[in-house]
């Protein structure tokens, strides 16, 4: 009869389990943060174009970058959360040596499968051979950046991540400008790729400096794909859900083929990407909030249970956690809401400034609302992850994916004036569903915590 | 029921025969061996399959197809999202609990039937929301001051073995006979409810009392720090939880048993205290096989003029036997009698520390020349040379030592525990008429123990009388063959009985 409450104690004993939770948070940041940098990077490159840099070249380049980001994020998604969990568990057991072993193993998978996918994907596009080669390299480098970020999240070294991206993004912009005169479009992409390589190697160096070297191959990691299959699906489908409306629009009747089969949708993409930039403050606020205040309540709640308190004092602690959550959500809503409102009112000026068409203004406005929903959705998902409710997150992910597919298809039928509403409503529905699950889970928290305990 | 084969008697055993050696196991072994005309089967409850289940007895041919149930083995919980506990059944479960709190067991039959109809899937009982709500409700969230996490685990650990017992397939038998209350007793209740065949209960020790002692000493049951430091012996809330469960199991078993048998009057009183109907209880003392002991001391032995004496103590050297009181009593005897020899016969390695203390006490009392620790020996080798046998135990049931002493014609001095008084002074009127076969003293009283020993050693006539009374007593009332006959008659009566409602 020994081992009473072991699982619960495990929850509390190590900081490592909690670092596991914040690792999920990082994983979420990974998929939002750096890609914002890329949007910024594209905007800079788009604003200052060369004389003689044809709009067609500009389109090819921009579309390539967007494709690379979209598909690497979806592609790496399946490995992202599983590896996160694997690392957290291993760290909990004090096995930090495994880091580089797990890294080399997953890098091998990412590179091998990624190489096949990217070569297969780009082969039929009518681009020069050199361009295709560089694009494949870019795909692999960006995929490796996402992967490296997961491992670095264990170190929690935000500063070097930001530094790496700042320097690397500058190098990308600089490299593109420098190499365009020498090799045209291929040089432009090569310059950009070199900048991304700087990011990757910067992060890799940090990773190698942090962890001791180990074996090269780690077969145990694979069992996690079976044990935590929900995480693999969530990682892939959530990123797919974020991108699926854009991808569908590339095939809309009014989309444009840049070169066979590189497609883009001029009217749709721009406003969506720009709207996306507005979520930065929320992510920053929420990161700080959840790492400090929420974490404290979360910790104290379980500490009360472990330290053999009676139920009413445990429930009192939970009340504190609930009001803190409510307060944070209110705060986020106020900050993000005001910003979104401001942007909606400023939309005409903004459209003018970044060179969008005035026709896109309503689309930008609805996309702004959609981004607000999406960031709230991410917050809800992170909270669910905190309580390790993987099945619930998977349900939210599937709702998000399916509603985005369905509603986007619907708006495409309804015509231009409805564009963006599909994405926006999909975010809204998923958010409501996720919010329902969060409030239900928090209400039943003791039940969920205790009843899920294994019998032995 | 799993098979169509019908046995005469199905024994329900918890942690004993044929896998664990001991007093009760030997009793069962002799019982089965003593009635070859009946077929016995058994459901044996063991702790876990990790420990090897090896037969410790050469089981008789009429003991067939025993079934083993492991109490603490991990259970497979199959999940089926469509199998829920209905609101109506949940309400039954709730009412059942509240009635059990008030010692009302009237809903037991219904609960057993619902469980066996799979109306309460394990996954729902342990992981479901409705069962959780009942748990919180019974914890009394607003007023309870006890650790919730411990309540939760106590709930699980107390209920899991019960949930495991409830759906078990029992062999078909004409009579079910449980040798204890507790989990085996619960099996008996289930058998009684499901088959309508009578349930018999024989208790050697009182299960509920033994569990109470065990639990109040248990370290693993959590108690609040301030409770432990308190001087009084108030039990923690979780110890109470455990004890209450065993009490309820005990009461259930007493209630569903058609007859209750125990060894002596003291046990009967305890059973009544724990809720057994006095009319159902019958005392059947243990018997011993006379062949080994009769005639060890010649009946016409002449006790006159004896100057050298030998005193025997048979038992393990452990605190519960209170060897120290015995040694102090011997000091008193040794002052009066010069040529004295004392044998302490029993293993000393069970509690090394206590043995060490006893050896020191021997030295302190200057008894080195007198007292000898023989270790584990064959008592029959020593019996013929002994003049008196002493037993100073703090707790006993029906000690074999006294029966053997009686049988061998050696007077005994025993503390007033278990059935010692019955064995030395007689239980029934006819028994008492035989006269005493020894002297009963107070527990932990070296002076009266010493005086009793002296009295027996120094009066040859008394010794002679006691010797004869003892032999006669065992022959008349404690013969193993009589015991078997008694049980055989009981079995035959109940086997012939019509199905009960």
Coordinates of C-alpha atoms in Angstrom, one line a residue, chain A:
Chain A
X1 CA 0.0 0.0 0.0
X2 CA 3.0 2.2 -0.2
X3 CA 3.2 4.9 -2.8
X4 CA 0.1 6.8 -1.7
X5 CA -0.3 9.8 -3.9
X6 CA 2.9 9.3 -5.8
X7 CA 1.6 10.7 -9.0
X8 CA 0.4 13.8 -7.3
X9 CA 3.7 14.1 -5.5
X10 CA 5.4 13.8 -8.8
X11 CA 3.4 16.8 -9.9
X12 CA 5.0 18.9 -7.2
X13 CA 8.3 17.5 -6.3
X14 CA 10.3 18.7 -9.1
X15 CA 10.4 22.1 -10.7
X16 CA 10.9 20.0 -13.8
X17 CA 7.3 18.9 -14.1
X18 CA 6.4 22.6 -14.1
X19 CA 9.1 23.3 -16.5
X20 CA 7.3 20.7 -18.6
X21 CA 4.2 22.9 -18.4
X22 CA 6.0 26.0 -19.3
X23 CA 7.7 24.0 -22.1
X24 CA 4.2 23.7 -23.7
X25 CA 3.9 27.4 -23.4
X26 CA 7.2 27.9 -25.2
X27 CA 6.1 25.5 -27.8
X28 CA 3.2 27.8 -28.4
X29 CA 5.5 30.8 -28.5
X30 CA 7.7 29.0 -31.0
X31 CA 4.9 28.7 -33.5
X32 CA 3.9 32.3 -33.1
X33 CA 6.9 34.4 -32.2
X34 CA 9.5 33.6 -34.9
X35 CA 7.1 33.5 -37.7
X36 CA 6.1 37.1 -36.7
X37 CA 9.7 38.0 -37.3
X38 CA 9.5 36.5 -40.7
X39 CA 6.4 38.6 -41.5
X40 CA 8.3 41.6 -40.4
X41 CA 11.2 40.6 -42.5
X42 CA 9.0 40.1 -45.6
X43 CA 7.4 43.5 -45.0
X44 CA 10.9 45.2 -44.8
X45 CA 11.9 43.4 -48.0
X46 CA 8.7 44.3 -49.6
X47 CA 8.9 48.0 -48.7
X48 CA 12.3 48.6 -50.2
X49 CA 12.5 46.9 -53.5
X50 CA 15.2 47.3 -56.1
X51 CA 14.6 49.0 -59.3
X52 CA 14.6 46.2 -61.8
X53 CA 13.3 43.6 -59.3
X54 CA 10.2 42.6 -61.2
X55 CA 6.9 42.2 -59.4
X56 CA 6.9 38.7 -60.6
X57 CA 10.3 38.0 -58.9
X58 CA 8.9 39.7 -55.8
X59 CA 5.9 37.4 -55.9
X60 CA 7.9 34.2 -56.4
X61 CA 10.2 35.1 -53.5
X62 CA 7.4 36.2 -51.1
X63 CA 5.3 33.1 -52.0
X64 CA 8.3 30.8 -51.5
X65 CA 9.0 32.2 -48.0
X66 CA 5.3 31.9 -47.0
X67 CA 5.2 28.4 -48.2
X68 CA 8.3 27.4 -46.4
X69 CA 7.1 28.9 -43.1
X70 CA 3.6 27.4 -43.5
X71 CA 4.7 23.9 -44.3
X72 CA 7.7 23.7 -42.0
X73 CA 5.4 24.7 -39.1
X74 CA 2.8 22.1 -40.0
X75 CA 5.5 19.5 -40.8
X76 CA 7.5 20.0 -37.5
X77 CA 4.2 20.1 -35.6
X78 CA 3.9 16.4 -35.2
X79 CA 7.3 16.2 -33.4
X80 CA 7.1 19.4 -31.5
X81 CA 4.9 18.6 -28.5
X82 CA 5.9 15.0 -28.3
X83 CA 9.6 15.9 -28.0
X84 CA 8.7 18.6 -25.5
X85 CA 7.0 16.1 -23.4
X86 CA 9.8 13.6 -23.7
X87 CA 12.4 16.1 -22.7
X88 CA 10.3 17.3 -19.7
X89 CA 9.9 13.7 -18.5
X90 CA 13.6 12.9 -18.9
X91 CA 14.6 16.1 -17.1
X92 CA 12.2 15.2 -14.4
X93 CA 14.2 12.0 -13.9
X94 CA 17.4 14.0 -13.9
X95 CA 18.5 12.7 -17.2
X96 CA 19.7 15.9 -18.9
X97 CA 22.3 14.0 -20.9
X98 CA 19.6 12.8 -23.1
X99 CA 19.1 16.2 -24.6
X100 CA 21.6 16.1 -27.4
X101 CA 20.9 12.5 -28.1
X102 CA 17.2 13.2 -28.5
X103 CA 18.2 16.3 -30.6
X104 CA 20.3 14.4 -33.1
X105 CA 17.6 11.7 -33.3
X106 CA 14.8 14.1 -34.1
X107 CA 17.1 16.1 -36.3
X108 CA 17.7 13.0 -38.3
X109 CA 14.0 12.4 -38.7
X110 CA 13.2 16.0 -39.5
X111 CA 16.0 16.3 -42.1
X112 CA 15.4 12.9 -43.8
X113 CA 11.6 13.1 -44.0
X114 CA 11.8 16.9 -44.6
X115 CA 14.2 16.5 -47.4
X116 CA 11.9 14.0 -49.2
X117 CA 8.8 16.1 -48.6
X118 CA 10.4 19.4 -49.7
X119 CA 12.1 17.9 -52.8
X120 CA 8.9 16.2 -53.7
X121 CA 6.9 19.3 -53.1
X122 CA 9.0 21.7 -55.0
X123 CA 9.9 19.5 -57.9
X124 CA 7.0 20.3 -60.1
X125 CA 7.2 24.1 -59.7
X126 CA 8.6 25.9 -62.7
X127 CA 11.6 27.4 -61.0
X128 CA 15.2 27.2 -61.9
X129 CA 17.1 24.2 -60.6
X130 CA 19.4 26.4 -58.4
X131 CA 16.4 28.1 -56.9
X132 CA 14.8 24.8 -56.1
X133 CA 18.0 23.6 -54.4
X134 CA 18.2 26.8 -52.3
X135 CA 14.5 26.6 -51.4
X136 CA 14.9 23.0 -50.2
X137 CA 17.8 24.1 -48.1
X138 CA 15.7 26.9 -46.7
X139 CA 12.9 24.5 -45.9
X140 CA 15.3 22.3 -44.0
X141 CA 17.0 25.1 -42.1
X142 CA 13.7 26.7 -41.0
X143 CA 12.4 23.3 -39.9
X144 CA 15.6 22.8 -37.9
X145 CA 15.1 26.2 -36.4
X146 CA 11.7 25.1 -35.0
X147 CA 13.3 21.9 -33.7
X148 CA 16.2 23.6 -32.1
X149 CA 13.8 26.1 -30.4
X150 CA 12.0 23.2 -28.7
X151 CA 15.3 22.0 -27.2
X152 CA 16.4 25.4 -26.2
X153 CA 13.1 26.1 -24.5
X154 CA 14.4 23.8 -21.7
X155 CA 17.1 26.4 -21.1
X156 CA 14.6 29.2 -21.0
X157 CA 17.1 31.5 -22.5
X158 CA 14.8 34.0 -24.2
X159 CA 17.5 36.5 -24.7
X160 CA 19.6 34.4 -27.0
X161 CA 16.6 33.4 -28.9
X162 CA 15.6 37.0 -29.5
X163 CA 19.2 37.9 -30.3
X164 CA 19.5 35.1 -32.7
X165 CA 16.4 36.1 -34.5
X166 CA 17.3 39.8 -34.5
X167 CA 20.7 39.2 -35.9
X168 CA 19.6 36.4 -38.3
X169 CA 16.7 38.4 -39.6
X170 CA 18.9 41.4 -40.3
X171 CA 21.3 39.1 -42.0
X172 CA 18.5 37.8 -44.1
X173 CA 17.5 41.3 -45.2
X174 CA 21.1 42.4 -45.7
X175 CA 22.0 39.2 -47.5
X176 CA 19.0 39.4 -49.8
X177 CA 20.0 43.0 -50.8
X178 CA 23.6 42.2 -51.2
X179 CA 23.3 39.1 -53.3
X180 CA 20.5 40.2 -55.6
X181 CA 22.8 42.3 -57.8
X182 CA 25.1 39.3 -58.1
X183 CA 22.7 36.4 -58.8
X184 CA 19.3 37.9 -59.3
X185 CA 16.3 36.1 -57.7
X186 CA 18.5 33.1 -56.8
X187 CA 20.9 35.4 -55.0
X188 CA 18.0 37.1 -53.2
X189 CA 16.7 33.8 -51.9
X190 CA 20.3 32.6 -51.1
X191 CA 20.9 35.8 -49.1
X192 CA 17.7 35.3 -47.2
X193 CA 18.6 31.6 -46.5
X194 CA 22.0 32.5 -45.2
X195 CA 20.4 34.8 -42.7
X196 CA 18.1 32.0 -41.5
X197 CA 21.2 29.7 -41.3
X198 CA 22.7 32.3 -39.0
X199 CA 19.7 31.9 -36.7
X200 CA 19.9 28.1 -36.8
X201 CA 23.6 27.9 -36.1
X202 CA 23.3 30.6 -33.4
X203 CA 20.7 28.5 -31.7
X204 CA 22.5 25.3 -32.3
X205 CA 25.7 26.7 -30.8
X206 CA 23.7 27.7 -27.7
X207 CA 22.3 24.2 -27.5
X208 CA 25.7 22.5 -27.8
X209 CA 27.2 24.8 -25.2
X210 CA 24.4 24.1 -22.8
X211 CA 24.2 20.3 -22.8
X212 CA 26.8 17.5 -22.5
X213 CA 27.3 15.4 -25.6
X214 CA 25.8 11.9 -25.6
X215 CA 24.8 9.1 -27.9
X216 CA 23.7 9.9 -31.4
X217 CA 20.6 7.7 -31.7
X218 CA 17.8 7.4 -29.1
X219 CA 15.3 4.7 -29.9
X220 CA 13.3 5.2 -26.7
X221 CA 12.0 8.5 -28.0
X222 CA 9.7 6.7 -30.4
X223 CA 7.6 5.1 -27.8
X224 CA 6.5 8.6 -26.9
X225 CA 4.8 8.9 -30.3
X226 CA 2.6 6.0 -29.3
X227 CA 2.1 7.0 -25.7
X228 CA 1.4 10.6 -26.5
X229 CA -0.2 10.3 -29.9
X230 CA -2.6 13.1 -29.0
X231 CA 0.3 15.4 -28.8
X232 CA 1.6 14.5 -32.2
X233 CA -1.9 15.1 -33.7
X234 CA -2.4 18.3 -31.8
X235 CA 1.0 19.7 -32.9
X236 CA 0.3 18.9 -36.6
X237 CA -3.4 19.8 -36.7
X238 CA -3.2 23.0 -34.7
X239 CA -0.6 24.4 -37.1
X240 CA -2.6 23.1 -40.0
X241 CA -5.7 24.7 -38.6
X242 CA -3.9 28.1 -38.4
X243 CA -2.8 27.8 -42.0
X244 CA -5.6 25.9 -43.6
X245 CA -7.7 29.0 -44.7
X246 CA -4.6 30.5 -46.4
X247 CA -3.8 27.3 -48.1
X248 CA -7.4 27.0 -49.3
X249 CA -7.4 30.5 -50.6
X250 CA -4.3 29.6 -52.8
X251 CA -6.7 27.4 -54.6
X252 CA -9.7 29.7 -54.7
X253 CA -11.1 30.7 -58.1
X254 CA -9.7 34.2 -57.8
X255 CA -6.3 33.1 -56.7
X256 CA -3.3 33.6 -58.9
X257 CA -0.7 31.3 -60.1
X258 CA 2.7 33.0 -59.9
X259 CA 4.5 30.2 -61.8
X260 CA 3.1 26.7 -62.1
X261 CA 2.2 25.6 -59.4
X262 CA 3.3 28.3 -57.0
X263 CA -0.1 29.9 -56.1
X264 CA -0.9 32.9 -54.1
X265 CA -4.0 34.9 -53.2
X266 CA -3.1 38.6 -53.3
X267 CA -6.2 39.9 -51.7
X268 CA -6.4 37.5 -48.8
X269 CA -2.9 36.9 -47.5
X270 CA -1.6 40.3 -46.9
X271 CA -4.3 41.6 -44.5
X272 CA -4.2 38.3 -42.6
X273 CA -0.5 38.4 -42.1
X274 CA -0.5 42.0 -41.0
X275 CA -3.4 41.5 -38.6
X276 CA -1.4 38.7 -37.1
X277 CA 1.3 41.2 -36.0
X278 CA -1.1 42.7 -33.5
X279 CA -1.0 39.7 -31.2
X280 CA 2.6 40.3 -30.1
X281 CA 1.6 42.3 -26.9
X282 CA -0.8 39.7 -25.8
X283 CA 1.7 36.9 -26.1
X284 CA 4.1 38.9 -24.1
X285 CA 1.7 39.8 -21.4
X286 CA 0.4 36.3 -21.1
X287 CA 3.8 34.7 -21.0
X288 CA 4.7 36.9 -18.1
X289 CA 1.4 36.3 -16.3
X290 CA 1.4 32.6 -16.7
X291 CA 5.0 32.2 -15.7
X292 CA 4.5 34.2 -12.5
X293 CA 1.0 34.6 -11.0
X294 CA -0.8 31.7 -12.5
X295 CA 2.1 29.4 -11.9
X296 CA 2.0 30.5 -8.2
X297 CA -1.6 29.6 -7.8
X298 CA -1.2 26.4 -9.7
X299 CA 1.7 25.5 -7.5
X300 CA -0.1 26.4 -4.3
X301 CA -3.2 24.5 -5.3
X302 CA -1.3 21.3 -5.6
X303 CA 0.9 22.1 -2.6
X304 CA -2.3 22.3 -0.5
X305 CA -3.4 18.9 -1.6
X306 CA 0.0 17.3 -1.0
X307 CA 0.5 18.9 2.3
X308 CA -2.6 17.1 3.5
X309 CA -5.0 20.1 3.8
X310 CA -8.7 19.6 4.0
X311 CA -10.8 20.0 1.0
X312 CA -12.3 23.4 1.8
X313 CA -8.8 25.0 2.0
X314 CA -7.9 23.4 -1.3
X315 CA -11.1 24.8 -2.8
X316 CA -10.3 28.2 -1.4
X317 CA -6.9 28.0 -3.2
X318 CA -8.7 27.1 -6.4
X319 CA -10.9 30.1 -6.1
X320 CA -7.8 32.2 -6.0
X321 CA -6.6 30.5 -9.2
X322 CA -9.9 31.0 -10.9
X323 CA -10.1 34.7 -10.0
X324 CA -6.5 35.1 -11.2
X325 CA -7.4 33.4 -14.5
X326 CA -10.4 35.6 -14.9
X327 CA -8.4 38.7 -14.1
X328 CA -5.7 37.8 -16.6
X329 CA -8.2 37.0 -19.3
X330 CA -9.9 40.4 -18.6
X331 CA -6.5 42.1 -18.8
X332 CA -5.6 40.4 -22.1
X333 CA -9.0 41.3 -23.5
X334 CA -8.6 44.9 -22.5
X335 CA -5.1 45.3 -23.9
X336 CA -5.6 43.2 -27.0
X337 CA -9.1 44.5 -27.5
X338 CA -8.1 48.1 -27.3
X339 CA -5.2 47.5 -29.7
X340 CA -7.5 45.6 -32.1
X341 CA -10.1 48.4 -31.9
X342 CA -7.4 51.0 -32.5
X343 CA -6.2 49.0 -35.5
X344 CA -9.7 48.7 -36.8
X345 CA -10.2 52.4 -36.7
X346 CA -6.7 53.1 -38.1
X347 CA -7.2 50.5 -40.8
X348 CA -7.6 53.0 -43.7
X349 CA -4.3 54.7 -42.8
X350 CA -2.5 51.4 -42.3
X351 CA -3.7 50.0 -45.6
X352 CA -2.4 53.1 -47.2
X353 CA 0.9 52.9 -45.4
X354 CA 1.8 49.3 -46.2
X355 CA 0.6 49.5 -49.7
X356 CA -2.5 47.3 -49.5
X357 CA -5.5 48.0 -51.7
X358 CA -8.4 49.9 -50.1
X359 CA -10.5 47.0 -51.2
X360 CA -8.7 44.9 -48.6
X361 CA -9.6 47.2 -45.7
X362 CA -12.7 45.3 -44.5
X363 CA -10.7 42.1 -44.8
X364 CA -8.0 43.6 -42.6
X365 CA -10.6 44.6 -40.1
X366 CA -12.2 41.2 -39.8
X367 CA -8.8 39.6 -39.8
X368 CA -7.9 41.8 -36.8
X369 CA -10.9 40.5 -34.9
X370 CA -9.9 37.0 -36.0
X371 CA -6.4 37.4 -34.6
X372 CA -7.8 38.6 -31.3
X373 CA -9.9 35.4 -31.2
X374 CA -6.9 33.2 -32.2
X375 CA -4.6 34.6 -29.5
X376 CA -7.4 34.1 -26.9
X377 CA -7.7 30.5 -28.2
X378 CA -4.0 30.0 -27.8
X379 CA -4.3 31.2 -24.2
X380 CA -7.1 28.7 -23.5
X381 CA -5.1 25.9 -25.1
X382 CA -2.1 26.7 -22.9
X383 CA -4.3 26.6 -19.8
X384 CA -5.6 23.2 -20.9
X385 CA -2.1 22.0 -21.4
X386 CA -1.2 23.2 -17.9
X387 CA -3.7 20.7 -16.5
X388 CA -2.4 18.1 -19.0
X389 CA -5.8 17.8 -20.7
X390 CA -4.5 16.4 -23.9
X391 CA -7.7 14.9 -25.2
X392 CA -9.5 18.2 -24.6
X393 CA -6.8 20.1 -26.5
X394 CA -7.1 17.6 -29.3
X395 CA -10.9 18.2 -29.5
X396 CA -10.3 21.9 -29.6
X397 CA -7.8 21.4 -32.4
X398 CA -10.1 19.3 -34.4
X399 CA -12.9 21.8 -34.0
X400 CA -10.6 24.6 -35.1
X401 CA -9.4 22.7 -38.1
X402 CA -12.7 21.4 -39.3
X403 CA -14.6 24.7 -38.7
X404 CA -11.8 26.6 -40.5
X405 CA -12.0 24.3 -43.5
X406 CA -15.8 24.4 -43.6
X407 CA -16.3 28.1 -43.0
X408 CA -13.5 29.1 -45.3
X409 CA -15.0 27.0 -48.0
X410 CA -18.4 28.7 -47.3
X411 CA -16.9 32.2 -47.6
X412 CA -15.2 31.3 -50.8
X413 CA -18.7 30.4 -52.2
X414 CA -20.2 33.6 -50.9
X415 CA -17.7 35.9 -52.5
X416 CA -15.1 38.5 -51.7
X417 CA -17.0 40.6 -49.3
X418 CA -17.2 37.5 -47.0
X419 CA -13.5 36.7 -47.1
X420 CA -12.0 36.5 -43.7
X421 CA -15.2 35.8 -41.9
X422 CA -14.7 32.1 -42.2
X423 CA -11.4 32.3 -40.4
X424 CA -12.8 34.7 -37.8
X425 CA -15.8 32.6 -37.0
X426 CA -13.8 29.5 -36.9
X427 CA -11.6 31.1 -34.3
X428 CA -14.6 32.3 -32.4
X429 CA -16.3 28.9 -32.3
X430 CA -13.0 27.1 -31.3
X431 CA -12.5 29.8 -28.7
X432 CA -15.9 29.3 -27.2
X433 CA -15.4 25.6 -27.2
X434 CA -12.0 25.9 -25.6
X435 CA -13.3 28.4 -23.1
X436 CA -16.1 26.0 -22.2
X437 CA -13.6 23.2 -21.6
X438 CA -11.3 25.4 -19.5
X439 CA -14.2 26.5 -17.3
X440 CA -15.5 23.0 -17.0
X441 CA -12.0 21.6 -16.2
X442 CA -11.2 24.3 -13.7
X443 CA -14.6 23.7 -12.0
X444 CA -14.0 19.9 -11.9
X445 CA -10.3 20.3 -11.2
X446 CA -10.1 18.1 -8.1
X447 CA -12.2 15.4 -9.9
X448 CA -9.9 15.5 -12.9
X449 CA -6.7 15.5 -10.8
X450 CA -7.8 12.7 -8.4
X451 CA -9.8 10.5 -10.6
X452 CA -7.2 10.2 -13.2
X453 CA -4.7 8.9 -10.7
X454 CA -3.8 5.3 -11.5
X455 CA -4.9 2.7 -9.0
X456 CA -1.5 1.5 -8.1

